[in-house]
Amino acid sequence: MISVLVCIANLVYGTSQSIRIWKKRRRSDAVFLLVLTLYITGYFVPFTAPYWPTVQKVNRALFQPISDFLLHFLQIRTENP
Amino acid sequence: MADTLKISNFQFGCICFTYLSGFSTLFFNEAKILQQDVWMANVSAIVLSILILWLMKHVQVQYPDKTMTEIYQVLLGKWLGKAAVVGTLLYAVSITVLTLRALSLFYTTAILPHTSPELIMLMLVLTTSYSVYLGLETIVRTVQVMLPLFLISITVICLLMIPNVETNPFLPAFHSRLPEIAYGTLLSYAFPFGKGTLLIFLFHRIGNKKRLMAGTSIGLVLSCAYLLIATYLAIGSLGTNLMKSATFPFFSSIQLVKIGLYLERIEIVIIGIWTVFTLFETIVAHYLFTTIVSELFRIQEPKRFILPFGLLFFAIGTRSYVRPTELELYNTTILPFSTLLPTLILPLILGFLTLFRGQNGNRRLRDDP
C-alpha cells in the first residue's frame, strides 16, 4: 500500500517537474529527472523489481568471493555464537 | 541547496562528530570479534581516517576554488574522474540505504514491532528531504543546537551505566590474533570512520581551509572516544557472551539502568534523543548525494531533485536487506571490502597524484580552462 502510494507520488512529481524544467529550456535536466523517475518506478513494478539493481546485489556479486577467500585464509569467524 | 555561504571549522567539526557518531554504537561489529582488544581496531581506524582526511585537505588546498568533484576530474582526467565520482555516489547510496534499513530495523525491534519498516523509512526520507531543502547552513546550525543536548544526555546515561559494570571490561587484554585485529580495523574503518571521507566533498564550503584539520581531528577523536566508552560499558554491563549475541548491545545495556525503584525504561528517552542525532547522519549523506550529482551533471536547480533522490533511497531500501540477518551478514562480510575503493584507494590515488605533481604541475593544471 505504501509502496503503491509512493510510486504514484513519484510519477506525478517527476513528470510535473520534468515538464516545468523542459519549459525553462533546460532540456538535459528535464530528461535526467524523467529518466530518474522512471528508474525509481522500476523498483515498485512487480515485473521489473526483482531485476532492478540494488547496492546489496551489486556489492555481493563483486565482493563475496574476495570476502569468502580472505575470511577463510585469515581464519576469522564473523558469526555470533 | 543553492546556498554558497561558508561554514566555520568548528561547525565542520560538529558535523564530523554527528555524522560519524550517529550510528556508530548500534551494532559493535568489530567488538563482537575482538571484545576487549577492540580499542586497537578503533584507534587504528581513526588514525587511518585522519590521515586520509589530511591528505585530501592537502589536495583541496592546492585547488582552493574548485569543488572536490572538479578536482577528481582534473587529477584523473574527465571520464575517469567522472567514473570515480559515480563510484563515490554508489557508496553514498549504499550507506544511506544501510542507515535507513538499520534505523527501521532498530525501531521495529525495540519499540514499534507492528509498524511497517517501509513507513518508518518513508518518514525518514521525507524528513531528510525537507532538511536538505533548507540547506547546509540550517543543517549545521541545527547540529550546533542539538549536539550539547545529545552530549549531556549521553554523558548522564553513561554515568548511570557505571554501577552496572560488574566485570572488568578491559581484561583479558591482548588475546586477539593479528589477522583478527587487522580485520577488526577494516570493519571499524568501514563503519563508522571511513564514512568521514564523504565529507571531503564539503571541503570547498569551509572558510579557513588551512586550519581545517584542527576541527576535523577533534570531531573524529571525540567520535572514537564516544564509541570506545559505549563499547566498554556494554562489555562491562552485559559480559562478552551476551554482548556478542545481542543485536543492539549498547541499548541492551542501557535497558539495565534504573533510577531508584520508580524510574525505569530510561532507554526510551535516550532512543528519542538518539533518533534525532542519527537523522543528521542520513541528512548529511542525502545532502552530499544531491550536491555531488548536481555538480557532476551540472544541474541548475538541484532543489527539484531532492525529493526524487530521497525516493530513490526509499525504493532501493525497500528491496535491500529485507531480513535482519542479511543486514548483519552484509555489514560484517561485504561492507569492509566494498568501501575500500571510494574511502581509501581513491583518496590515496588523488593524494599521491597531487603530491607527486608538485607545485609547478598544479599551477599549470590550475591555469587550464
Tab-separated table of C-alpha atoms in Angstrom:
chain	number	residue	atom	x	y	z
A	1	MET	CA	0.000	0.000	0.000
A	2	ILE	CA	2.752	2.456	0.992
A	3	SER	CA	4.857	1.442	-1.990
A	4	VAL	CA	1.932	1.985	-4.393
A	5	LEU	CA	1.271	5.450	-2.981
A	6	VAL	CA	4.964	6.369	-3.162
A	7	CYS	CA	5.141	5.069	-6.749
A	8	ILE	CA	2.166	7.229	-7.807
A	9	ALA	CA	3.530	10.280	-5.965
A	10	ASN	CA	6.912	9.736	-7.603
A	11	LEU	CA	5.385	9.567	-11.096
A	12	VAL	CA	3.210	12.657	-10.547
A	13	TYR	CA	6.036	14.739	-9.042
A	14	GLY	CA	8.686	13.594	-11.519
A	15	THR	CA	6.531	14.181	-14.603
A	16	SER	CA	5.235	17.585	-13.492
A	17	GLN	CA	8.707	18.824	-12.552
A	18	SER	CA	10.200	17.492	-15.792
A	19	ILE	CA	7.604	19.415	-17.826
A	20	ARG	CA	8.295	22.552	-15.785
A	21	ILE	CA	12.071	22.260	-16.314
A	22	TRP	CA	11.569	21.475	-20.038
A	23	LYS	CA	9.587	24.706	-20.461
A	24	LYS	CA	12.548	26.627	-18.979
A	25	ARG	CA	14.673	25.228	-21.858
A	26	ARG	CA	16.946	23.157	-19.594
A	27	ARG	CA	16.243	20.018	-21.535
A	28	SER	CA	19.094	17.873	-20.250
A	29	ASP	CA	17.924	18.434	-16.651
A	30	ALA	CA	14.342	17.566	-17.642
A	31	VAL	CA	15.400	14.343	-19.369
A	32	PHE	CA	17.608	13.390	-16.397
A	33	LEU	CA	14.715	13.867	-13.955
A	34	LEU	CA	12.340	11.892	-16.177
A	35	VAL	CA	14.806	9.002	-16.506
A	36	LEU	CA	15.364	9.064	-12.728
A	37	THR	CA	11.592	8.987	-12.122
A	38	LEU	CA	11.124	6.029	-14.469
A	39	TYR	CA	14.103	4.244	-12.893
A	40	ILE	CA	12.617	4.681	-9.387
A	41	THR	CA	9.253	3.419	-10.685
A	42	GLY	CA	11.013	0.229	-11.785
A	43	TYR	CA	11.599	-0.683	-8.130
A	44	PHE	CA	7.839	-0.662	-7.464
A	45	VAL	CA	6.602	-2.541	-10.563
A	46	PRO	CA	6.295	-6.263	-9.733
A	47	PHE	CA	7.639	-7.398	-13.158
A	48	THR	CA	10.796	-5.293	-13.067
A	49	ALA	CA	11.537	-5.053	-9.333
A	50	PRO	CA	13.380	-8.420	-8.980
A	51	TYR	CA	15.735	-7.489	-11.842
A	52	TRP	CA	16.418	-3.880	-10.790
A	53	PRO	CA	19.906	-3.480	-9.288
A	54	THR	CA	20.412	-2.693	-5.621
A	55	VAL	CA	23.707	-1.820	-3.955
A	56	GLN	CA	23.417	-5.010	-1.912
A	57	LYS	CA	23.155	-7.196	-5.048
A	58	VAL	CA	25.975	-5.399	-6.876
A	59	ASN	CA	28.392	-5.397	-3.941
A	60	ARG	CA	27.597	-9.003	-3.079
A	61	ALA	CA	28.317	-10.084	-6.645
A	62	LEU	CA	31.589	-8.117	-6.704
A	63	PHE	CA	32.992	-8.708	-3.239
A	64	GLN	CA	31.554	-12.010	-1.932
A	65	PRO	CA	34.372	-14.148	-3.472
A	66	ILE	CA	37.079	-11.816	-2.071
A	67	SER	CA	35.403	-11.790	1.336
A	68	ASP	CA	34.985	-15.588	1.421
A	69	PHE	CA	38.618	-16.147	0.423
A	70	LEU	CA	40.095	-13.667	2.909
A	71	LEU	CA	37.932	-14.739	5.848
A	72	HIS	CA	38.827	-18.368	5.178
A	73	PHE	CA	42.515	-17.532	4.663
A	74	LEU	CA	42.743	-15.460	7.846
A	75	GLN	CA	40.539	-17.951	9.755
A	76	ILE	CA	38.159	-15.290	11.040
A	77	ARG	CA	34.708	-16.209	12.301
A	78	THR	CA	32.216	-13.368	11.989
A	79	GLU	CA	29.042	-15.176	13.057
A	80	ASN	CA	27.700	-14.918	16.585
A	81	PRO	CA	27.888	-17.906	18.961
B	1	MET	CA	20.546	23.743	-1.729
B	2	ALA	CA	21.668	26.741	-3.737
B	3	ASP	CA	23.424	28.045	-0.620
B	4	THR	CA	27.007	29.135	-1.080
B	5	LEU	CA	27.863	30.587	2.337
B	6	LYS	CA	30.990	29.230	4.002
B	7	ILE	CA	30.918	27.228	7.229
B	8	SER	CA	33.487	27.549	10.019
B	9	ASN	CA	35.977	24.903	11.133
B	10	PHE	CA	34.099	24.472	14.409
B	11	GLN	CA	30.845	23.847	12.543
B	12	PHE	CA	32.590	21.333	10.317
B	13	GLY	CA	33.978	19.575	13.418
B	14	CYS	CA	30.424	19.359	14.828
B	15	ILE	CA	29.211	17.891	11.522
B	16	CYS	CA	32.080	15.360	11.587
B	17	PHE	CA	31.227	14.175	15.086
B	18	THR	CA	27.496	13.991	14.398
B	19	TYR	CA	27.905	12.263	11.058
B	20	LEU	CA	30.265	9.612	12.423
B	21	SER	CA	28.667	9.018	15.816
B	22	GLY	CA	25.018	8.748	14.771
B	23	PHE	CA	25.028	5.002	14.166
B	24	SER	CA	28.441	4.028	15.484
B	25	THR	CA	27.102	2.499	18.712
B	26	LEU	CA	24.329	0.463	17.097
B	27	PHE	CA	25.955	-2.869	16.208
B	28	PHE	CA	29.560	-3.020	17.571
B	29	ASN	CA	30.577	-5.393	14.753
B	30	GLU	CA	34.312	-5.112	15.444
B	31	ALA	CA	33.796	-5.518	19.212
B	32	LYS	CA	31.932	-8.788	18.582
B	33	ILE	CA	35.135	-10.190	17.022
B	34	LEU	CA	37.810	-8.554	19.196
B	35	GLN	CA	35.966	-7.994	22.505
B	36	GLN	CA	38.427	-6.421	24.968
B	37	ASP	CA	41.008	-5.679	22.247
B	38	VAL	CA	38.593	-3.554	20.243
B	39	TRP	CA	40.441	-0.350	21.118
B	40	MET	CA	43.323	-1.379	18.847
B	41	ALA	CA	40.983	-1.627	15.841
B	42	ASN	CA	39.173	1.615	16.627
B	43	VAL	CA	42.360	3.617	17.236
B	44	SER	CA	43.990	2.239	14.055
B	45	ALA	CA	40.858	3.072	12.035
B	46	ILE	CA	40.626	6.621	13.389
B	47	VAL	CA	44.325	7.255	12.688
B	48	LEU	CA	43.820	5.998	9.122
B	49	SER	CA	40.743	8.182	8.750
B	50	ILE	CA	42.579	11.302	9.975
B	51	LEU	CA	45.484	10.579	7.593
B	52	ILE	CA	43.118	10.238	4.623
B	53	LEU	CA	41.317	13.464	5.513
B	54	TRP	CA	44.655	15.257	5.962
B	55	LEU	CA	45.748	14.044	2.520
B	56	MET	CA	42.504	15.242	0.957
B	57	LYS	CA	42.784	18.579	2.758
B	58	HIS	CA	46.209	18.951	1.130
B	59	VAL	CA	44.588	18.213	-2.246
B	60	GLN	CA	41.804	20.764	-1.626
B	61	VAL	CA	44.320	23.464	-0.576
B	62	GLN	CA	46.106	23.056	-3.935
B	63	TYR	CA	42.829	23.808	-5.742
B	64	PRO	CA	41.050	26.270	-3.431
B	65	ASP	CA	38.487	27.444	-5.997
B	66	LYS	CA	37.398	24.017	-7.170
B	67	THR	CA	34.907	21.572	-5.714
B	68	MET	CA	36.076	18.038	-4.949
B	69	THR	CA	34.057	16.740	-7.933
B	70	GLU	CA	36.046	19.078	-10.207
B	71	ILE	CA	39.331	18.090	-8.547
B	72	TYR	CA	38.588	14.399	-9.270
B	73	GLN	CA	38.177	15.289	-12.952
B	74	VAL	CA	41.293	17.497	-13.026
B	75	LEU	CA	43.542	14.873	-11.445
B	76	LEU	CA	42.155	11.697	-13.003
B	77	GLY	CA	41.036	13.074	-16.356
B	78	LYS	CA	37.494	13.911	-17.391
B	79	TRP	CA	35.983	10.465	-17.888
B	80	LEU	CA	37.982	8.535	-15.288
B	81	GLY	CA	37.259	11.334	-12.816
B	82	LYS	CA	33.543	11.150	-13.565
B	83	ALA	CA	33.633	7.354	-13.150
B	84	ALA	CA	35.381	7.778	-9.772
B	85	VAL	CA	32.722	10.268	-8.660
B	86	VAL	CA	29.984	7.853	-9.767
B	87	GLY	CA	31.695	5.168	-7.644
B	88	THR	CA	31.569	7.563	-4.691
B	89	LEU	CA	27.874	8.215	-5.396
B	90	LEU	CA	27.189	4.467	-5.264
B	91	TYR	CA	28.947	4.423	-1.906
B	92	ALA	CA	26.758	7.310	-0.705
B	93	VAL	CA	23.649	5.373	-1.795
B	94	SER	CA	24.985	2.280	-0.047
B	95	ILE	CA	25.475	3.952	3.336
B	96	THR	CA	22.193	5.906	3.134
B	97	VAL	CA	20.221	2.745	2.391
B	98	LEU	CA	22.087	0.901	5.167
B	99	THR	CA	21.225	3.738	7.552
B	100	LEU	CA	17.539	3.673	6.606
B	101	ARG	CA	17.358	-0.088	6.988
B	102	ALA	CA	19.303	-0.095	10.280
B	103	LEU	CA	17.095	2.581	11.813
B	104	SER	CA	13.863	0.895	10.665
B	105	LEU	CA	15.155	-2.454	11.990
B	106	PHE	CA	16.008	-0.856	15.300
B	107	TYR	CA	12.588	0.751	15.619
B	108	THR	CA	10.623	-2.359	14.643
B	109	THR	CA	12.727	-4.469	17.046
B	110	ALA	CA	12.914	-2.122	20.024
B	111	ILE	CA	9.735	-0.070	20.243
B	112	LEU	CA	7.378	-0.322	17.231
B	113	PRO	CA	7.008	-4.049	16.410
B	114	HIS	CA	3.726	-3.647	14.489
B	115	THR	CA	4.800	-0.722	12.338
B	116	SER	CA	5.838	-1.385	8.766
B	117	PRO	CA	9.571	-0.749	8.093
B	118	GLU	CA	8.536	0.911	4.820
B	119	LEU	CA	6.503	3.500	6.731
B	120	ILE	CA	9.447	4.299	9.015
B	121	MET	CA	11.788	4.615	6.023
B	122	LEU	CA	9.306	6.855	4.203
B	123	MET	CA	9.029	9.192	7.197
B	124	LEU	CA	12.817	9.331	7.449
B	125	VAL	CA	13.193	10.092	3.754
B	126	LEU	CA	10.584	12.872	3.885
B	127	THR	CA	12.329	14.395	6.919
B	128	THR	CA	15.762	14.275	5.308
B	129	SER	CA	14.381	15.699	2.038
B	130	TYR	CA	12.920	18.674	3.874
B	131	SER	CA	16.178	19.225	5.781
B	132	VAL	CA	18.273	19.078	2.622
B	133	TYR	CA	15.824	21.523	1.006
B	134	LEU	CA	16.591	24.016	3.812
B	135	GLY	CA	20.316	23.956	3.015
B	136	LEU	CA	23.661	23.307	4.661
B	137	GLU	CA	23.616	26.379	6.936
B	138	THR	CA	20.332	25.279	8.512
B	139	ILE	CA	21.627	21.731	8.958
B	140	VAL	CA	24.843	22.988	10.580
B	141	ARG	CA	23.026	25.398	12.911
B	142	THR	CA	20.627	22.632	13.976
B	143	VAL	CA	23.566	20.320	14.675
B	144	GLN	CA	25.107	23.044	16.860
B	145	VAL	CA	21.851	23.341	18.833
B	146	MET	CA	21.243	19.599	19.192
B	147	LEU	CA	24.811	18.480	19.894
B	148	PRO	CA	25.035	19.791	23.517
B	149	LEU	CA	21.663	18.187	24.316
B	150	PHE	CA	22.878	14.860	22.978
B	151	LEU	CA	26.250	15.100	24.725
B	152	ILE	CA	24.695	15.921	28.111
B	153	SER	CA	22.105	13.143	27.919
B	154	ILE	CA	24.584	10.514	26.716
B	155	THR	CA	27.089	11.550	29.430
B	156	VAL	CA	24.359	11.180	32.087
B	157	ILE	CA	23.324	7.756	30.791
B	158	CYS	CA	26.970	6.596	30.637
B	159	LEU	CA	27.478	7.692	34.250
B	160	LEU	CA	24.310	5.802	35.252
B	161	MET	CA	25.600	2.696	33.478
B	162	ILE	CA	28.817	2.561	35.519
B	163	PRO	CA	27.185	0.859	38.570
B	164	ASN	CA	26.012	-1.953	36.237
B	165	VAL	CA	29.571	-2.756	35.173
B	166	GLU	CA	30.211	-5.994	37.039
B	167	THR	CA	33.222	-7.390	35.182
B	168	ASN	CA	36.430	-5.617	34.223
B	169	PRO	CA	35.757	-4.789	30.544
B	170	PHE	CA	39.472	-4.448	29.720
B	171	LEU	CA	40.556	-7.950	30.762
B	172	PRO	CA	41.794	-10.300	29.380
B	173	ALA	CA	43.795	-7.960	27.162
B	174	PHE	CA	45.892	-8.793	24.060
B	175	HIS	CA	44.231	-12.153	23.391
B	176	SER	CA	43.274	-11.493	19.755
B	177	ARG	CA	45.330	-12.707	16.809
B	178	LEU	CA	46.910	-10.193	14.394
B	179	PRO	CA	44.586	-11.139	11.468
B	180	GLU	CA	41.589	-10.577	13.749
B	181	ILE	CA	42.891	-7.135	14.760
B	182	ALA	CA	43.519	-6.297	11.089
B	183	TYR	CA	40.006	-7.388	10.117
B	184	GLY	CA	38.554	-5.513	13.100
B	185	THR	CA	40.371	-2.385	11.862
B	186	LEU	CA	38.852	-2.937	8.420
B	187	LEU	CA	35.385	-3.300	9.974
B	188	SER	CA	35.872	-0.210	12.120
B	189	TYR	CA	37.123	1.770	9.122
B	190	ALA	CA	34.155	0.647	7.009
B	191	PHE	CA	31.699	1.514	9.752
B	192	PRO	CA	31.857	4.219	11.048
B	193	PHE	CA	35.173	6.018	10.492
B	194	GLY	CA	35.663	5.562	6.742
B	195	LYS	CA	32.343	7.294	6.127
B	196	GLY	CA	34.149	10.524	7.007
B	197	THR	CA	35.789	10.556	3.580
B	198	LEU	CA	32.437	11.546	2.038
B	199	LEU	CA	32.807	14.826	3.944
B	200	ILE	CA	35.714	15.801	1.665
B	201	PHE	CA	33.010	16.951	-0.756
B	202	LEU	CA	32.221	19.723	1.766
B	203	PHE	CA	35.818	20.973	1.996
B	204	HIS	CA	35.265	23.789	-0.534
B	205	ARG	CA	32.491	25.146	1.707
B	206	ILE	CA	34.858	25.728	4.641
B	207	GLY	CA	36.110	29.263	5.209
B	208	ASN	CA	39.650	28.773	6.514
B	209	LYS	CA	40.947	25.677	4.745
B	210	LYS	CA	44.464	25.840	6.208
B	211	ARG	CA	43.124	25.243	9.736
B	212	LEU	CA	40.607	22.678	8.538
B	213	MET	CA	42.226	19.677	10.211
B	214	ALA	CA	42.015	21.132	13.745
B	215	GLY	CA	38.193	20.961	13.984
B	216	THR	CA	38.037	17.775	11.900
B	217	SER	CA	40.566	15.913	14.046
B	218	ILE	CA	38.809	16.919	17.286
B	219	GLY	CA	35.470	15.728	15.853
B	220	LEU	CA	36.984	12.406	14.764
B	221	VAL	CA	38.846	11.779	18.022
B	222	LEU	CA	35.744	12.575	20.090
B	223	SER	CA	33.647	10.195	17.999
B	224	CYS	CA	36.275	7.478	18.604
B	225	ALA	CA	36.227	8.229	22.352
B	226	TYR	CA	32.408	8.034	22.414
B	227	LEU	CA	32.474	4.699	20.559
B	228	LEU	CA	35.112	3.247	22.917
B	229	ILE	CA	33.267	4.393	26.072
B	230	ALA	CA	29.995	2.896	24.790
B	231	THR	CA	31.708	-0.356	23.768
B	232	TYR	CA	33.468	-0.937	27.095
B	233	LEU	CA	30.366	-0.012	29.103
B	234	ALA	CA	28.390	-2.562	27.076
B	235	ILE	CA	31.066	-5.240	27.589
B	236	GLY	CA	31.210	-4.499	31.322
B	237	SER	CA	27.422	-4.452	31.777
B	238	LEU	CA	26.465	-7.429	29.620
B	239	GLY	CA	29.605	-9.578	29.663
B	240	THR	CA	31.322	-10.723	26.470
B	241	ASN	CA	28.937	-13.595	25.605
B	242	LEU	CA	25.744	-11.544	25.862
B	243	MET	CA	27.405	-8.610	24.121
B	244	LYS	CA	28.300	-10.854	21.166
B	245	SER	CA	24.799	-12.283	20.833
B	246	ALA	CA	22.788	-9.085	21.366
B	247	THR	CA	21.573	-7.349	18.203
B	248	PHE	CA	21.911	-3.883	19.764
B	249	PRO	CA	24.373	-4.328	22.674
B	250	PHE	CA	24.553	-0.676	23.761
B	251	PHE	CA	20.794	-0.387	24.088
B	252	SER	CA	20.566	-3.735	25.835
B	253	SER	CA	22.999	-2.360	28.416
B	254	ILE	CA	21.088	0.944	28.704
B	255	GLN	CA	17.956	-1.113	29.459
B	256	LEU	CA	19.630	-2.252	32.681
B	257	VAL	CA	19.749	1.313	34.025
B	258	LYS	CA	17.273	2.107	36.796
B	259	ILE	CA	17.000	5.192	38.982
B	260	GLY	CA	15.671	4.139	42.388
B	261	LEU	CA	12.598	1.893	42.253
B	262	TYR	CA	10.321	4.190	40.348
B	263	LEU	CA	12.109	5.385	37.188
B	264	GLU	CA	12.583	2.660	34.580
B	265	ARG	CA	12.858	2.381	30.790
B	266	ILE	CA	15.392	5.199	30.600
B	267	GLU	CA	16.333	3.877	27.165
B	268	ILE	CA	13.051	5.184	25.686
B	269	VAL	CA	14.142	8.761	26.438
B	270	ILE	CA	17.601	8.008	25.087
B	271	ILE	CA	16.132	6.469	21.922
B	272	GLY	CA	14.258	9.719	21.259
B	273	ILE	CA	17.405	11.843	21.559
B	274	TRP	CA	19.476	9.287	19.696
B	275	THR	CA	16.976	9.209	16.791
B	276	VAL	CA	17.321	12.955	16.260
B	277	PHE	CA	21.073	12.531	16.298
B	278	THR	CA	21.077	9.636	13.828
B	279	LEU	CA	18.826	11.584	11.492
B	280	PHE	CA	21.661	14.061	10.939
B	281	GLU	CA	23.798	11.289	9.518
B	282	THR	CA	21.128	10.477	6.916
B	283	ILE	CA	20.549	14.174	6.245
B	284	VAL	CA	24.260	14.831	5.610
B	285	ALA	CA	24.508	11.768	3.316
B	286	HIS	CA	21.387	12.893	1.398
B	287	TYR	CA	22.756	16.445	1.141
B	288	LEU	CA	26.136	15.233	-0.126
B	289	PHE	CA	24.497	12.929	-2.682
B	290	THR	CA	22.370	15.780	-4.042
B	291	THR	CA	25.350	18.156	-4.128
B	292	ILE	CA	27.667	15.695	-5.880
B	293	VAL	CA	25.059	14.731	-8.506
B	294	SER	CA	24.242	18.375	-9.237
B	295	GLU	CA	27.960	19.189	-9.597
B	296	LEU	CA	28.610	16.151	-11.779
B	297	PHE	CA	25.669	16.663	-14.156
B	298	ARG	CA	25.687	20.493	-13.881
B	299	ILE	CA	22.090	20.609	-12.679
B	300	GLN	CA	20.971	24.224	-12.343
B	301	GLU	CA	18.076	23.717	-9.909
B	302	PRO	CA	19.115	20.890	-7.565
B	303	LYS	CA	16.167	21.589	-5.236
B	304	ARG	CA	13.796	19.915	-7.683
B	305	PHE	CA	15.853	16.701	-7.430
B	306	ILE	CA	15.961	16.415	-3.626
B	307	LEU	CA	12.682	14.511	-3.248
B	308	PRO	CA	13.340	12.109	-6.167
B	309	PHE	CA	16.742	11.271	-4.654
B	310	GLY	CA	15.032	10.600	-1.318
B	311	LEU	CA	12.511	8.371	-3.068
B	312	LEU	CA	15.406	6.582	-4.800
B	313	PHE	CA	16.894	5.764	-1.364
B	314	PHE	CA	13.461	4.599	-0.202
B	315	ALA	CA	12.934	2.449	-3.313
B	316	ILE	CA	16.332	0.764	-3.005
B	317	GLY	CA	15.831	0.431	0.767
B	318	THR	CA	12.566	-1.499	0.325
B	319	ARG	CA	14.401	-4.025	-1.875
B	320	SER	CA	17.574	-4.369	0.232
B	321	TYR	CA	18.420	-6.213	3.461
B	322	VAL	CA	14.824	-7.380	3.901
B	323	ARG	CA	15.809	-9.845	6.643
B	324	PRO	CA	17.851	-8.647	9.663
B	325	THR	CA	20.378	-11.468	9.145
B	326	GLU	CA	21.101	-10.159	5.633
B	327	LEU	CA	21.925	-6.755	7.093
B	328	GLU	CA	24.245	-8.242	9.707
B	329	LEU	CA	25.971	-10.527	7.197
B	330	TYR	CA	26.448	-7.646	4.765
B	331	ASN	CA	27.862	-5.371	7.464
B	332	THR	CA	30.377	-7.945	8.671
B	333	THR	CA	31.484	-9.606	5.424
B	334	ILE	CA	30.837	-7.364	2.394
B	335	LEU	CA	30.932	-3.768	3.680
B	336	PRO	CA	34.621	-3.820	4.772
B	337	PHE	CA	35.666	-4.647	1.190
B	338	SER	CA	33.105	-2.646	-0.786
B	339	THR	CA	34.022	0.603	0.981
B	340	LEU	CA	37.774	0.344	0.355
B	341	LEU	CA	37.725	1.798	-3.163
B	342	PRO	CA	35.797	5.036	-2.502
B	343	THR	CA	37.044	5.668	1.039
B	344	LEU	CA	40.679	4.564	0.915
B	345	ILE	CA	42.067	3.740	-2.545
B	346	LEU	CA	40.640	6.720	-4.484
B	347	PRO	CA	41.665	9.337	-1.874
B	348	LEU	CA	45.145	7.772	-1.728
B	349	ILE	CA	45.491	7.941	-5.526
B	350	LEU	CA	44.332	11.579	-5.571
B	351	GLY	CA	46.638	12.477	-2.692
B	352	PHE	CA	49.700	10.899	-4.269
B	353	LEU	CA	48.920	12.396	-7.683
B	354	THR	CA	48.831	15.845	-6.064
B	355	LEU	CA	51.988	15.248	-4.039
B	356	PHE	CA	53.994	13.904	-6.973
B	357	ARG	CA	52.885	16.519	-9.462
B	358	GLY	CA	54.248	19.253	-7.210
B	359	GLN	CA	53.620	22.947	-7.240
B	360	ASN	CA	54.583	23.568	-10.895
B	361	GLY	CA	52.287	20.897	-12.193
B	362	ASN	CA	49.462	22.157	-10.053
B	363	ARG	CA	49.934	25.712	-11.248
B	364	ARG	CA	49.795	24.516	-14.856
B	365	LEU	CA	46.648	22.489	-14.142
B	366	ARG	CA	45.032	25.420	-12.353
B	367	ASP	CA	45.560	27.579	-15.431
B	368	ASP	CA	43.836	25.018	-17.653
B	369	PRO	CA	40.275	26.033	-18.546
